[in-house]
């Protein structure tokens, strides 16, 4: 599991006084950088080896300005060439958001999916975790 701490900025809030829902996709993408480095250690976009196939976020509780947010990132499913990344946002001990992103190991020159094999698959498997129950 990879963990990042986000300090919400004042501009992240909206008229209702909580963190705007549009911030979570950006924070989740930032927090995926640790996982991206397994594929492209220097994060050079000219050598990028992934594409996004799907993203969804469940909003379970409000996030607020003034308190850090912990983003937990881990693969929760490994397929042949795709995998699911689950991300959780926690604030003050409360699970506030859960996101699932399907990424595909991809060759941008041939425009084809590439199998997850060898040391790359092993590195992903080291971080593999089961997702928590939907009822949690």
Tab-separated table of N, CA and C in Angstrom:
chain	number	residue	atom	x	y	z
A	1	UNK	N	0.854	-1.181	0.000
A	1	UNK	CA	0.000	0.000	0.000
A	1	UNK	C	0.893	1.235	0.000
A	2	UNK	N	0.482	2.207	-0.776
A	2	UNK	CA	1.165	3.492	-0.815
A	2	UNK	C	0.290	4.498	-0.077
A	3	UNK	N	0.916	5.394	0.684
A	3	UNK	CA	0.164	6.378	1.467
A	3	UNK	C	0.717	7.767	1.185
A	4	UNK	N	-0.174	8.691	0.915
A	4	UNK	CA	0.184	10.103	0.717
A	4	UNK	C	-0.707	10.952	1.610
A	5	UNK	N	-0.155	12.051	2.094
A	5	UNK	CA	-0.931	12.991	2.885
A	5	UNK	C	-1.172	14.243	2.058
A	6	UNK	N	-2.428	14.661	2.016
A	6	UNK	CA	-2.835	15.864	1.289
A	6	UNK	C	-3.264	16.904	2.320
A	7	UNK	N	-2.752	18.103	2.171
A	7	UNK	CA	-3.184	19.220	3.011
A	7	UNK	C	-4.123	20.078	2.157
A	8	UNK	N	-5.431	20.007	2.406
A	8	UNK	CA	-6.358	20.779	1.572
A	8	UNK	C	-6.069	22.269	1.647
A	9	UNK	N	-6.159	22.914	0.504
A	9	UNK	CA	-6.004	24.371	0.441
A	9	UNK	C	-7.377	25.018	0.561
A	10	UNK	N	-7.388	26.267	0.936
A	10	UNK	CA	-8.651	26.989	1.076
A	10	UNK	C	-9.441	26.959	-0.233
A	11	UNK	N	-8.732	27.099	-1.374
A	11	UNK	CA	-9.425	27.113	-2.665
A	11	UNK	C	-10.019	25.756	-3.041
A	12	UNK	N	-9.706	24.684	-2.297
A	12	UNK	CA	-10.298	23.372	-2.544
A	12	UNK	C	-11.737	23.291	-2.048
A	13	UNK	N	-12.150	24.272	-1.263
A	13	UNK	CA	-13.506	24.246	-0.698
A	13	UNK	C	-14.496	24.887	-1.662
A	14	UNK	N	-15.773	24.609	-1.436
A	14	UNK	CA	-16.819	25.193	-2.265
A	14	UNK	C	-17.793	25.992	-1.410
A	15	UNK	N	-18.847	26.458	-2.020
A	15	UNK	CA	-19.805	27.329	-1.328
A	15	UNK	C	-20.498	26.634	-0.160
A	16	UNK	N	-20.497	25.314	-0.143
A	16	UNK	CA	-21.123	24.580	0.955
A	16	UNK	C	-20.178	24.411	2.140
A	17	UNK	N	-18.926	24.834	1.966
A	17	UNK	CA	-17.980	24.819	3.075
A	17	UNK	C	-17.188	23.535	3.231
A	18	UNK	N	-17.297	22.630	2.282
A	18	UNK	CA	-16.480	21.419	2.358
A	18	UNK	C	-15.637	21.305	1.090
A	19	UNK	N	-14.725	20.349	1.062
A	19	UNK	CA	-13.865	20.160	-0.100
A	19	UNK	C	-14.740	19.757	-1.285
A	20	UNK	N	-14.531	20.434	-2.412
A	20	UNK	CA	-15.328	20.170	-3.605
A	20	UNK	C	-15.048	18.773	-4.151
A	21	UNK	N	-16.094	18.133	-4.643
A	21	UNK	CA	-15.965	16.758	-5.145
A	21	UNK	C	-15.018	16.651	-6.337
A	22	UNK	N	-14.734	17.737	-7.028
A	22	UNK	CA	-13.829	17.675	-8.179
A	22	UNK	C	-12.374	17.531	-7.776
A	23	UNK	N	-12.058	17.734	-6.520
A	23	UNK	CA	-10.664	17.633	-6.056
A	23	UNK	C	-10.209	16.177	-5.922
A	24	UNK	N	-11.148	15.274	-5.595
A	24	UNK	CA	-10.762	13.875	-5.364
A	24	UNK	C	-10.119	13.223	-6.577
A	25	UNK	N	-10.655	13.365	-7.795
A	25	UNK	CA	-9.956	12.740	-8.935
A	25	UNK	C	-8.518	13.236	-9.086
A	26	UNK	N	-8.283	14.518	-8.857
A	26	UNK	CA	-6.925	15.064	-8.972
A	26	UNK	C	-6.027	14.515	-7.863
A	27	UNK	N	-6.522	14.473	-6.636
A	27	UNK	CA	-5.719	13.951	-5.527
A	27	UNK	C	-5.439	12.468	-5.710
A	28	UNK	N	-6.440	11.721	-6.177
A	28	UNK	CA	-6.224	10.294	-6.414
A	28	UNK	C	-5.165	10.084	-7.507
A	29	UNK	N	-5.203	10.908	-8.563
A	29	UNK	CA	-4.183	10.778	-9.607
A	29	UNK	C	-2.794	11.070	-9.040
A	30	UNK	N	-2.664	12.125	-8.269
A	30	UNK	CA	-1.387	12.443	-7.636
A	30	UNK	C	-0.899	11.272	-6.787
A	31	UNK	N	-1.787	10.685	-6.024
A	31	UNK	CA	-1.409	9.585	-5.139
A	31	UNK	C	-1.054	8.315	-5.914
A	32	UNK	N	-1.505	8.189	-7.164
A	32	UNK	CA	-1.123	7.035	-7.983
A	32	UNK	C	0.309	7.143	-8.499
A	33	UNK	N	0.973	8.300	-8.329
A	33	UNK	CA	2.355	8.450	-8.808
A	33	UNK	C	3.271	7.360	-8.260
A	34	UNK	N	3.097	6.982	-7.004
A	34	UNK	CA	3.947	5.942	-6.420
A	34	UNK	C	3.789	4.628	-7.184
A	35	UNK	N	2.577	4.307	-7.554
A	35	UNK	CA	2.316	3.095	-8.325
A	35	UNK	C	2.800	3.261	-9.770
A	36	UNK	N	2.617	4.445	-10.346
A	36	UNK	CA	3.087	4.715	-11.709
A	36	UNK	C	4.593	4.468	-11.824
A	37	UNK	N	5.332	4.744	-10.737
A	37	UNK	CA	6.785	4.587	-10.769
A	37	UNK	C	7.210	3.131	-10.934
A	38	UNK	N	6.328	2.180	-10.653
A	38	UNK	CA	6.635	0.780	-10.918
A	38	UNK	C	6.760	0.550	-12.424
A	39	UNK	N	6.022	1.315	-13.212
A	39	UNK	CA	6.019	1.187	-14.669
A	39	UNK	C	7.026	2.129	-15.329
A	40	UNK	N	7.089	3.359	-14.843
A	40	UNK	CA	7.950	4.391	-15.408
A	40	UNK	C	8.637	5.103	-14.239
A	41	UNK	N	9.782	4.581	-13.788
A	41	UNK	CA	10.417	5.102	-12.572
A	41	UNK	C	10.649	6.611	-12.546
A	42	UNK	N	10.954	7.210	-13.698
A	42	UNK	CA	11.196	8.657	-13.710
A	42	UNK	C	9.944	9.455	-14.094
A	43	UNK	N	8.824	8.780	-14.275
A	43	UNK	CA	7.543	9.392	-14.648
A	43	UNK	C	7.620	10.184	-15.954
A	44	UNK	N	8.548	9.814	-16.825
A	44	UNK	CA	8.710	10.479	-18.116
A	44	UNK	C	7.539	10.091	-19.034
A	45	UNK	N	6.708	11.056	-19.442
A	45	UNK	CA	5.546	10.729	-20.269
A	45	UNK	C	5.916	10.148	-21.638
A	46	UNK	N	7.158	10.355	-22.094
A	46	UNK	CA	7.573	9.768	-23.374
A	46	UNK	C	7.765	8.264	-23.274
A	47	UNK	N	7.859	7.753	-22.041
A	47	UNK	CA	8.014	6.310	-21.835
A	47	UNK	C	6.818	5.723	-21.077
A	48	UNK	N	5.710	6.433	-21.091
A	48	UNK	CA	4.532	6.030	-20.315
A	48	UNK	C	3.997	4.698	-20.806
A	49	UNK	N	3.583	3.855	-19.886
A	49	UNK	CA	3.184	2.488	-20.234
A	49	UNK	C	1.785	2.144	-19.750
A	50	UNK	N	0.966	3.147	-19.487
A	50	UNK	CA	-0.375	2.904	-18.964
A	50	UNK	C	-1.410	3.766	-19.676
A	51	UNK	N	-2.650	3.276	-19.689
A	51	UNK	CA	-3.804	4.092	-20.043
A	51	UNK	C	-4.909	3.791	-19.033
A	52	UNK	N	-5.786	4.760	-18.854
A	52	UNK	CA	-6.911	4.588	-17.941
A	52	UNK	C	-8.115	4.089	-18.731
A	53	UNK	N	-8.759	3.052	-18.221
A	53	UNK	CA	-9.949	2.517	-18.867
A	53	UNK	C	-11.232	2.897	-18.124
A	54	UNK	N	-11.118	3.139	-16.830
A	54	UNK	CA	-12.318	3.447	-16.035
A	54	UNK	C	-11.907	4.081	-14.716
A	55	UNK	N	-12.775	4.987	-14.226
A	55	UNK	CA	-12.564	5.566	-12.905
A	55	UNK	C	-13.917	5.810	-12.264
A	56	UNK	N	-14.036	5.455	-10.994
A	56	UNK	CA	-15.258	5.734	-10.247
A	56	UNK	C	-14.880	6.096	-8.823
A	57	UNK	N	-15.688	6.978	-8.231
A	57	UNK	CA	-15.444	7.409	-6.855
A	57	UNK	C	-16.754	7.394	-6.097
A	58	UNK	N	-16.729	6.777	-4.937
A	58	UNK	CA	-17.874	6.802	-4.018
A	58	UNK	C	-17.600	7.870	-2.971
A	59	UNK	N	-18.572	8.743	-2.786
A	59	UNK	CA	-18.462	9.822	-1.802
A	59	UNK	C	-19.280	9.404	-0.584
A	60	UNK	N	-18.585	9.095	0.506
A	60	UNK	CA	-19.246	8.556	1.701
A	60	UNK	C	-19.421	9.589	2.803
A	61	UNK	N	-18.557	10.588	2.832
A	61	UNK	CA	-18.621	11.622	3.870
A	61	UNK	C	-17.922	12.865	3.342
A	62	UNK	N	-18.250	14.004	3.926
A	62	UNK	CA	-17.633	15.261	3.511
A	62	UNK	C	-16.186	15.336	3.971
A	63	UNK	N	-15.392	16.028	3.190
A	63	UNK	CA	-14.026	16.377	3.572
A	63	UNK	C	-14.014	17.857	3.908
A	64	UNK	N	-13.145	18.247	4.845
A	64	UNK	CA	-13.137	19.624	5.320
A	64	UNK	C	-11.744	20.233	5.244
A	65	UNK	N	-11.709	21.534	5.051
A	65	UNK	CA	-10.484	22.323	5.079
A	65	UNK	C	-9.930	22.324	6.502
A	66	UNK	N	-8.600	22.382	6.627
A	66	UNK	CA	-7.979	22.532	7.936
A	66	UNK	C	-7.493	21.246	8.566
A	67	UNK	N	-7.785	20.112	7.942
A	67	UNK	CA	-7.339	18.822	8.476
A	67	UNK	C	-6.773	18.001	7.326
A	68	UNK	N	-5.585	17.416	7.533
A	68	UNK	CA	-4.960	16.611	6.486
A	68	UNK	C	-5.850	15.442	6.073
A	69	UNK	N	-5.643	15.012	4.831
A	69	UNK	CA	-6.356	13.871	4.263
A	69	UNK	C	-5.312	12.829	3.888
A	70	UNK	N	-5.516	11.606	4.324
A	70	UNK	CA	-4.616	10.515	3.989
A	70	UNK	C	-5.215	9.738	2.819
A	71	UNK	N	-4.420	9.594	1.755
A	71	UNK	CA	-4.843	8.821	0.584
A	71	UNK	C	-4.067	7.511	0.583
A	72	UNK	N	-4.786	6.407	0.620
A	72	UNK	CA	-4.185	5.071	0.576
A	72	UNK	C	-4.440	4.488	-0.814
A	73	UNK	N	-3.397	3.975	-1.433
A	73	UNK	CA	-3.466	3.494	-2.808
A	73	UNK	C	-2.909	2.079	-2.877
A	74	UNK	N	-3.654	1.176	-3.517
A	74	UNK	CA	-3.178	-0.195	-3.658
A	74	UNK	C	-3.894	-0.900	-4.803
A	75	UNK	N	-3.196	-1.823	-5.475
A	75	UNK	CA	-3.885	-2.641	-6.466
A	75	UNK	C	-4.811	-3.616	-5.747
A	76	UNK	N	-6.012	-3.772	-6.280
A	76	UNK	CA	-6.971	-4.701	-5.669
A	76	UNK	C	-7.358	-5.831	-6.618
A	77	UNK	N	-6.905	-5.752	-7.864
A	77	UNK	CA	-7.155	-6.827	-8.838
A	77	UNK	C	-6.059	-6.786	-9.879
A	78	UNK	N	-5.518	-7.967	-10.213
A	78	UNK	CA	-4.544	-8.089	-11.287
A	78	UNK	C	-5.120	-8.972	-12.367
A	79	UNK	N	-5.250	-8.430	-13.567
A	79	UNK	CA	-5.693	-9.207	-14.715
A	79	UNK	C	-4.511	-9.536	-15.601
A	80	UNK	N	-4.793	-9.942	-16.845
A	80	UNK	CA	-3.729	-10.274	-17.786
A	80	UNK	C	-2.923	-9.037	-18.165
A	81	UNK	N	-3.606	-7.980	-18.596
A	81	UNK	CA	-2.912	-6.741	-18.965
A	81	UNK	C	-3.493	-5.521	-18.254
A	82	UNK	N	-4.556	-5.704	-17.512
A	82	UNK	CA	-5.161	-4.593	-16.776
A	82	UNK	C	-5.160	-4.908	-15.286
A	83	UNK	N	-5.333	-3.861	-14.508
A	83	UNK	CA	-5.425	-4.040	-13.062
A	83	UNK	C	-6.275	-2.917	-12.497
A	84	UNK	N	-6.839	-3.172	-11.327
A	84	UNK	CA	-7.660	-2.177	-10.649
A	84	UNK	C	-6.875	-1.612	-9.482
A	85	UNK	N	-6.893	-0.283	-9.394
A	85	UNK	CA	-6.271	0.421	-8.276
A	85	UNK	C	-7.402	0.929	-7.397
A	86	UNK	N	-7.351	0.592	-6.128
A	86	UNK	CA	-8.324	1.105	-5.177
A	86	UNK	C	-7.638	2.189	-4.361
A	87	UNK	N	-8.389	3.262	-4.116
A	87	UNK	CA	-7.863	4.365	-3.319
A	87	UNK	C	-8.895	4.766	-2.288
A	88	UNK	N	-8.396	5.066	-1.112
A	88	UNK	CA	-9.250	5.476	0.001
A	88	UNK	C	-8.770	6.822	0.519
A	89	UNK	N	-9.716	7.708	0.771
A	89	UNK	CA	-9.409	8.980	1.426
A	89	UNK	C	-9.918	8.890	2.861
A	90	UNK	N	-9.050	9.224	3.798
A	90	UNK	CA	-9.398	9.199	5.221
A	90	UNK	C	-9.110	10.574	5.806
A	91	UNK	N	-10.030	11.058	6.624
A	91	UNK	CA	-9.816	12.320	7.336
A	91	UNK	C	-10.326	12.156	8.760
A	92	UNK	N	-9.484	12.480	9.705
A	92	UNK	CA	-9.826	12.384	11.129
A	92	UNK	C	-10.361	11.004	11.491
A	93	UNK	N	-9.733	9.966	10.943
A	93	UNK	CA	-10.121	8.598	11.264
A	93	UNK	C	-11.352	8.085	10.546
A	94	UNK	N	-11.916	8.877	9.636
A	94	UNK	CA	-13.124	8.475	8.914
A	94	UNK	C	-12.793	8.203	7.445
A	95	UNK	N	-13.261	7.065	6.942
A	95	UNK	CA	-13.156	6.772	5.523
A	95	UNK	C	-14.188	7.632	4.803
A	96	UNK	N	-13.719	8.577	3.980
A	96	UNK	CA	-14.630	9.530	3.354
A	96	UNK	C	-14.913	9.235	1.892
A	97	UNK	N	-13.963	8.606	1.200
A	97	UNK	CA	-14.119	8.352	-0.224
A	97	UNK	C	-13.389	7.074	-0.600
A	98	UNK	N	-13.951	6.356	-1.573
A	98	UNK	CA	-13.298	5.174	-2.124
A	98	UNK	C	-13.361	5.286	-3.638
A	99	UNK	N	-12.208	5.121	-4.276
A	99	UNK	CA	-12.151	5.174	-5.730
A	99	UNK	C	-11.570	3.903	-6.295
A	100	UNK	N	-12.037	3.564	-7.494
A	100	UNK	CA	-11.512	2.406	-8.225
A	100	UNK	C	-11.159	2.876	-9.629
A	101	UNK	N	-9.935	2.610	-10.038
A	101	UNK	CA	-9.463	2.992	-11.362
A	101	UNK	C	-8.901	1.754	-12.047
A	102	UNK	N	-9.377	1.486	-13.265
A	102	UNK	CA	-8.837	0.387	-14.052
A	102	UNK	C	-7.783	0.966	-14.987
A	103	UNK	N	-6.572	0.448	-14.873
A	103	UNK	CA	-5.461	0.854	-15.722
A	103	UNK	C	-5.043	-0.325	-16.591
A	104	UNK	N	-4.580	-0.017	-17.792
A	104	UNK	CA	-4.155	-1.038	-18.738
A	104	UNK	C	-2.679	-0.810	-19.054
A	105	UNK	N	-1.895	-1.881	-18.936
A	105	UNK	CA	-0.495	-1.852	-19.353
A	105	UNK	C	-0.521	-1.792	-20.877
A	106	UNK	N	0.071	-0.746	-21.470
A	106	UNK	CA	-0.215	-0.410	-22.851
A	106	UNK	C	1.036	0.019	-23.598
A	107	UNK	N	1.138	-0.434	-24.854
A	107	UNK	CA	2.206	0.006	-25.753
A	107	UNK	C	1.614	1.083	-26.657
A	108	UNK	N	2.049	2.323	-26.460
A	108	UNK	CA	1.470	3.440	-27.205
A	108	UNK	C	1.866	3.445	-28.679
A	109	UNK	N	2.963	2.790	-29.028
A	109	UNK	CA	3.353	2.724	-30.442
A	109	UNK	C	2.483	1.744	-31.211
A	110	UNK	N	2.260	0.563	-30.652
A	110	UNK	CA	1.452	-0.443	-31.348
A	110	UNK	C	-0.032	-0.317	-31.038
A	111	UNK	N	-0.364	0.523	-30.032
A	111	UNK	CA	-1.763	0.719	-29.606
A	111	UNK	C	-2.391	-0.598	-29.154
A	112	UNK	N	-1.612	-1.366	-28.394
A	112	UNK	CA	-2.079	-2.665	-27.920
A	112	UNK	C	-1.758	-2.843	-26.431
A	113	UNK	N	-2.629	-3.589	-25.767
A	113	UNK	CA	-2.386	-3.952	-24.376
A	113	UNK	C	-1.204	-4.911	-24.304
A	114	UNK	N	-0.464	-4.810	-23.215
A	114	UNK	CA	0.723	-5.636	-22.990
A	114	UNK	C	0.497	-6.424	-21.703
A	115	UNK	N	0.782	-7.726	-21.703
A	115	UNK	CA	0.587	-8.515	-20.481
A	115	UNK	C	1.424	-7.994	-19.310
A	116	UNK	N	0.867	-8.134	-18.115
A	116	UNK	CA	1.586	-7.822	-16.873
A	116	UNK	C	2.357	-9.079	-16.491
A	117	UNK	N	3.676	-9.043	-16.675
A	117	UNK	CA	4.475	-10.246	-16.475
A	117	UNK	C	5.732	-9.947	-15.668
A	118	UNK	N	6.349	-11.010	-15.214
A	118	UNK	CA	7.667	-10.942	-14.592
A	118	UNK	C	7.741	-10.050	-13.372
A	119	UNK	N	8.842	-9.284	-13.295
A	119	UNK	CA	9.092	-8.471	-12.108
A	119	UNK	C	8.034	-7.378	-11.927
A	120	UNK	N	7.457	-6.908	-13.020
A	120	UNK	CA	6.394	-5.900	-12.911
A	120	UNK	C	5.174	-6.493	-12.213
A	121	UNK	N	4.748	-7.668	-12.639
A	121	UNK	CA	3.609	-8.328	-12.004
A	121	UNK	C	3.918	-8.628	-10.536
A	122	UNK	N	5.140	-9.061	-10.253
A	122	UNK	CA	5.543	-9.353	-8.877
A	122	UNK	C	5.486	-8.087	-8.019
A	123	UNK	N	5.945	-6.963	-8.563
A	123	UNK	CA	5.921	-5.701	-7.811
A	123	UNK	C	4.484	-5.283	-7.505
A	124	UNK	N	3.596	-5.433	-8.475
A	124	UNK	CA	2.179	-5.122	-8.226
A	124	UNK	C	1.597	-6.067	-7.181
A	125	UNK	N	1.925	-7.346	-7.295
A	125	UNK	CA	1.388	-8.351	-6.370
A	125	UNK	C	1.838	-8.085	-4.929
A	126	UNK	N	3.014	-7.506	-4.750
A	126	UNK	CA	3.493	-7.175	-3.400
A	126	UNK	C	2.568	-6.200	-2.687
A	127	UNK	N	1.876	-5.361	-3.449
A	127	UNK	CA	0.999	-4.340	-2.876
A	127	UNK	C	-0.475	-4.729	-2.958
A	128	UNK	N	-0.771	-5.884	-3.545
A	128	UNK	CA	-2.153	-6.328	-3.762
A	128	UNK	C	-2.875	-6.506	-2.426
A	129	UNK	N	-4.080	-5.933	-2.351
A	129	UNK	CA	-4.913	-6.061	-1.154
A	129	UNK	C	-6.359	-6.242	-1.578
A	130	UNK	N	-7.091	-6.909	-0.744
A	130	UNK	CA	-8.527	-7.036	-0.952
A	130	UNK	C	-9.198	-5.715	-0.585
A	131	UNK	N	-10.224	-5.341	-1.323
A	131	UNK	CA	-10.955	-4.129	-0.974
A	131	UNK	C	-11.871	-4.431	0.190
A	132	UNK	N	-12.186	-3.387	0.937
A	132	UNK	CA	-13.089	-3.583	2.071
A	132	UNK	C	-14.500	-3.778	1.568
A	133	UNK	N	-15.337	-4.304	2.393
A	133	UNK	CA	-16.723	-4.582	2.045
A	133	UNK	C	-17.445	-3.307	1.635
A	134	UNK	N	-18.354	-3.425	0.677
A	134	UNK	CA	-19.163	-2.289	0.248
A	134	UNK	C	-20.019	-1.726	1.370
A	135	UNK	N	-20.284	-2.546	2.383
A	135	UNK	CA	-21.141	-2.106	3.492
A	135	UNK	C	-20.364	-1.325	4.542
A	136	UNK	N	-19.041	-1.280	4.411
A	136	UNK	CA	-18.225	-0.608	5.429
A	136	UNK	C	-18.449	0.887	5.456
